[in-house]
Short mmCIF file of C-alpha atoms and ligand atoms in Angstrom, two decimals:
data_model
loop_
_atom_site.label_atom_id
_atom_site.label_comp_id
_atom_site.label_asym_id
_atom_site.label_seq_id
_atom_site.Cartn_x
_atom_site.Cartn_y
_atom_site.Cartn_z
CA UNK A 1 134.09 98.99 121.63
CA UNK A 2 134.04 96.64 124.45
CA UNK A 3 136.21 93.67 125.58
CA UNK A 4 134.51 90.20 125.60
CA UNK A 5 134.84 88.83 129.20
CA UNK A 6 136.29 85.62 128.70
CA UNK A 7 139.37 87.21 126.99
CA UNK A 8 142.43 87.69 129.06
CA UNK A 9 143.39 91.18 130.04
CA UNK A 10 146.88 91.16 128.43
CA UNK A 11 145.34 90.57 124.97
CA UNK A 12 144.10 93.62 124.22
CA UNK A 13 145.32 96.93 123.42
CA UNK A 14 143.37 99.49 124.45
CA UNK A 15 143.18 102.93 123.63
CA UNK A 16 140.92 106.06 124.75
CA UNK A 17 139.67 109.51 124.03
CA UNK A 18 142.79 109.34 122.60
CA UNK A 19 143.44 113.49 121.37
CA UNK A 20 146.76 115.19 119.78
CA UNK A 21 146.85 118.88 119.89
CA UNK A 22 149.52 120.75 117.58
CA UNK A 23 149.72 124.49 118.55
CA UNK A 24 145.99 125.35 117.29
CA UNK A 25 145.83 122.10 115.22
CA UNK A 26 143.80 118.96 116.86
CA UNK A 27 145.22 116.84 114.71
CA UNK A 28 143.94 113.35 116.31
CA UNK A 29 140.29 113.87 118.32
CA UNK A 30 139.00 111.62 120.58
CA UNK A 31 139.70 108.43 118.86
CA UNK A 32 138.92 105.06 121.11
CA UNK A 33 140.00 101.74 119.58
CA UNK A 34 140.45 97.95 120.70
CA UNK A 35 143.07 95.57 119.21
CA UNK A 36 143.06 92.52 119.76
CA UNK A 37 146.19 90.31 119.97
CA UNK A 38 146.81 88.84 116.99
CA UNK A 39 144.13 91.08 115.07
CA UNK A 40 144.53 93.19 111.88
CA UNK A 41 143.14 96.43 112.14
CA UNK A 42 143.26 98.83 109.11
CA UNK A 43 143.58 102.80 109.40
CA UNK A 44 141.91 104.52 106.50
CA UNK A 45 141.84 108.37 105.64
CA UNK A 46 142.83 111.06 103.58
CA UNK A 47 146.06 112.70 103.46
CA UNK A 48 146.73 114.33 107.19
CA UNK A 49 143.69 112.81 108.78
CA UNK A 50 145.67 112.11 111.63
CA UNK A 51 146.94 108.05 111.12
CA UNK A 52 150.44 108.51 111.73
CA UNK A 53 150.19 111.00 114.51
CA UNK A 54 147.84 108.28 116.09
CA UNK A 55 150.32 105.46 115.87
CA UNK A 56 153.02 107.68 117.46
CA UNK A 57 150.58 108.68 120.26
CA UNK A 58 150.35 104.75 120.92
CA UNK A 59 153.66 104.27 120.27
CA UNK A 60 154.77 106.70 122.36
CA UNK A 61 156.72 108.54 119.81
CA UNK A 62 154.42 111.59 120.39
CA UNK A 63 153.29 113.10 124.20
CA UNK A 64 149.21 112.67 124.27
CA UNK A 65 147.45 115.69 124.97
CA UNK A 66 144.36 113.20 126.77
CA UNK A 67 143.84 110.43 126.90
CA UNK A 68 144.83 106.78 127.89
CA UNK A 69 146.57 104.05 126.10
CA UNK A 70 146.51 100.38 128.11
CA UNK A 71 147.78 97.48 126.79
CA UNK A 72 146.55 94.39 129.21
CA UNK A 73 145.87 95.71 132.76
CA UNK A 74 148.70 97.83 132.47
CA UNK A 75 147.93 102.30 131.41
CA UNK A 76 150.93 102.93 129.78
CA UNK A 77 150.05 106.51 128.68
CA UNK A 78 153.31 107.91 130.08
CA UNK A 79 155.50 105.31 128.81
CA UNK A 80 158.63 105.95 127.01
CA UNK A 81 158.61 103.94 123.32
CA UNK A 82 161.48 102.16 124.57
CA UNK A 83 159.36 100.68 127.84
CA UNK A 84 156.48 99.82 125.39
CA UNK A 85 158.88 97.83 123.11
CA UNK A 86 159.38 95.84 126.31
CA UNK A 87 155.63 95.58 126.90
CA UNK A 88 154.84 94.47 123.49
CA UNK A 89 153.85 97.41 121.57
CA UNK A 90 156.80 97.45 118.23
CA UNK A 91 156.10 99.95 115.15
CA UNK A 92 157.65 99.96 111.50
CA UNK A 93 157.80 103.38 109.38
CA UNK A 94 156.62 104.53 106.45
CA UNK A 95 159.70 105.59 105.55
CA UNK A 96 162.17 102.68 106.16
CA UNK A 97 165.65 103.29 107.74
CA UNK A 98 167.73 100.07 108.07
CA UNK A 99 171.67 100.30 108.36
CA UNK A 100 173.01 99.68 105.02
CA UNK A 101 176.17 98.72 105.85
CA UNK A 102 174.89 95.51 107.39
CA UNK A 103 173.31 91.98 106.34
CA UNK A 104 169.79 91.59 106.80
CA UNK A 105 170.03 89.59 109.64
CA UNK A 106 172.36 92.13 111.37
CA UNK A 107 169.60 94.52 111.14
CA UNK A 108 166.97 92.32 112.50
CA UNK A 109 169.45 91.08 115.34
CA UNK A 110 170.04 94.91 116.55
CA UNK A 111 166.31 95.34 116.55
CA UNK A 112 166.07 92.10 118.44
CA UNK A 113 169.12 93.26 121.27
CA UNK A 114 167.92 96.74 121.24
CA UNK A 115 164.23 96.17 122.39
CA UNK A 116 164.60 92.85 124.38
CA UNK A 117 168.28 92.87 126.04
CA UNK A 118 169.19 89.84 124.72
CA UNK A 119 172.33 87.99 124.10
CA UNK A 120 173.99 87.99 120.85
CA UNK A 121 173.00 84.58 120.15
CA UNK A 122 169.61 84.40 121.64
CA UNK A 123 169.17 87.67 118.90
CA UNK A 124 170.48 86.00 116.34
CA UNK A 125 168.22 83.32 116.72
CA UNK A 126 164.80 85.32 117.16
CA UNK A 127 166.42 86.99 114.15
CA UNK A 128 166.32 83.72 112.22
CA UNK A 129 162.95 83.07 113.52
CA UNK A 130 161.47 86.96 112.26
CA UNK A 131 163.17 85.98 108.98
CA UNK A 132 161.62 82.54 108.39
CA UNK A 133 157.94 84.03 109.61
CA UNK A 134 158.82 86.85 107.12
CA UNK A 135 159.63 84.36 104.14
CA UNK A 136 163.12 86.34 103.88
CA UNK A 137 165.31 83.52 105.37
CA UNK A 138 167.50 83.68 101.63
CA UNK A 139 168.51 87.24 102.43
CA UNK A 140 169.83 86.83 105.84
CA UNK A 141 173.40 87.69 104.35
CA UNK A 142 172.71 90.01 101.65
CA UNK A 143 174.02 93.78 102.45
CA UNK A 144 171.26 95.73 103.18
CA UNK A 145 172.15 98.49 101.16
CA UNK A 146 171.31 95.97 97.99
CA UNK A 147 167.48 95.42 98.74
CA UNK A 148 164.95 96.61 96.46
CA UNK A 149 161.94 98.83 98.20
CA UNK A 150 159.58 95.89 98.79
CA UNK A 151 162.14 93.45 100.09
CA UNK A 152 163.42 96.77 102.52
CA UNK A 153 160.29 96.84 104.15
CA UNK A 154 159.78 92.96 104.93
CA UNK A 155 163.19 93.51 106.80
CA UNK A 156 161.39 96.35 108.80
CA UNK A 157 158.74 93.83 109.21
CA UNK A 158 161.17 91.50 110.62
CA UNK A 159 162.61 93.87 112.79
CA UNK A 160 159.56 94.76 114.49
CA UNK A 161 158.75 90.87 114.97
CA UNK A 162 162.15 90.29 116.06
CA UNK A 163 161.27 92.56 119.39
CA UNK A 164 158.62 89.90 120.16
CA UNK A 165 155.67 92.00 120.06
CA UNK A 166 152.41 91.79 121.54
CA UNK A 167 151.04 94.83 119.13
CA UNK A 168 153.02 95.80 116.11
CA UNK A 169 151.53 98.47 113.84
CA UNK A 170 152.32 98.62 110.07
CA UNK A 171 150.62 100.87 107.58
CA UNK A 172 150.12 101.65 104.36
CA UNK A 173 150.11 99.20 102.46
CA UNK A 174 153.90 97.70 103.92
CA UNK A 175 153.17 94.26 102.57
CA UNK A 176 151.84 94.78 99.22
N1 LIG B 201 154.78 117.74 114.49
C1 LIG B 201 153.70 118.38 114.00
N2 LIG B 201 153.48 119.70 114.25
C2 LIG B 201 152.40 120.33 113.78
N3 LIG B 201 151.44 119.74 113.04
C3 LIG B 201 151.60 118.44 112.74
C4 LIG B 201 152.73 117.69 113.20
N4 LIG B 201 152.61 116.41 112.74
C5 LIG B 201 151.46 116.36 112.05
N5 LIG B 201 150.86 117.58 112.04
C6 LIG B 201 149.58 117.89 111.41
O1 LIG B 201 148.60 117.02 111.95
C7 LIG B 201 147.68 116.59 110.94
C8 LIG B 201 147.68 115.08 110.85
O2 LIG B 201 148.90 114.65 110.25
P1 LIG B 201 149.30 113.11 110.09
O3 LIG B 201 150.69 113.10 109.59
O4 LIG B 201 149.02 112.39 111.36
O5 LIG B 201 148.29 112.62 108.97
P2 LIG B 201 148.25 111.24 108.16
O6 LIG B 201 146.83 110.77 108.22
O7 LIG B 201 149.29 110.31 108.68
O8 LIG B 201 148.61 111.72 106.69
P3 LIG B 201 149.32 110.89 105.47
O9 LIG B 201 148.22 110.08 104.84
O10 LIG B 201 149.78 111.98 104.57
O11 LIG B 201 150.43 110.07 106.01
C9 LIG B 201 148.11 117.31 109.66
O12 LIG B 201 147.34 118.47 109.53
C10 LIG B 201 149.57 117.63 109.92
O13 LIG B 201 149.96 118.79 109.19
MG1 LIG B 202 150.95 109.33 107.71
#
């Protein structure tokens, strides 16, 4: 894939030769892809293909055996997942893990301080914001601990969008 030249460097996200090793397992093997901001891009394949092993290497959740991950003009390979939050790059799980002894919006406002340093009230109100974007806004103070499945995940959703991201990843099928 190639990057039209009219679009600015910091849209894109960038990844290359991208390869995951696990003792004698390549799990991921030299997989290149190009997101755009704002673009949609869908991961499809069979159990242990390699998809979530492929987010974490772009997420930084995994170390990248080779490879190169840039997101604008910036090669953040090496990054920590925490540094990537700051450059844009947020990720929701499969399995969701919110803290169920606070309201929705607490969740989304700890996501919101954790990633960007922000006050309590500038969270809160990029917490709001994730919320309304989500079409959750109603459950801001319902315990998390109540949510069904499906409503559980739009909070992740929020949560990742409450970090401001450039690039978010979410998979399998989080908004059906
Ligand atoms: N930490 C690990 N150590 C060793 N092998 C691993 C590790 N994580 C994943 N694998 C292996 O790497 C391969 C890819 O796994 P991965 O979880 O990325 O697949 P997946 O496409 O996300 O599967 P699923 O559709 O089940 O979520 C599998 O063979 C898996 O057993
Ligand atoms: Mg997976």
């Amino acid at each position: 894939m190639s990057l039209g030249i009219s679009a600015k460097p910091k849209e894109h996200l960038v990844a290359t030769e991208l390869t995951k090793d696990f003792a004698g397992l390549r799990a991921v093997d030299r997989v290149s892809l190009t997101v755009s901001r704002g673009e949609i891009l869908g991961l499809i394949g069979p159990n242990g293909s390699g998809k979530t092993t492929l987010i974490n290497l772009m997420t930084g959740l995994l170390r990248i055996t080779s490879g190169t991950v840039i997101v604008g003009d910036e090669d953040i390979t090496g990054w920590t997942p925490h540094r990537r939050a700051h450059a844009g790059l947020a990720r929701t799980f499969q399995v969701v893990k919110l803290f169920k002894d606070f309201t929705v919006r607490e969740n989304v406002e700890v996501a919101a301080i954790s990633a960007g340093g922000l006050s309590k009230r500038e969270a809160r109100r990029q917490a709001d914001a994730a919320l309304a974007q989500i079409g959750i806004s109603h459950l801001a103070e319902v315990p998390a601990s109540i949510l069904p499945q499906g409503e559980e995940r739009r909070v992740e959703i929020a949560r990742a969008l409450a970090t401001s991201p450039a690039f978010s990843s979410w998979t399998n099928r989080e908004l059906a």
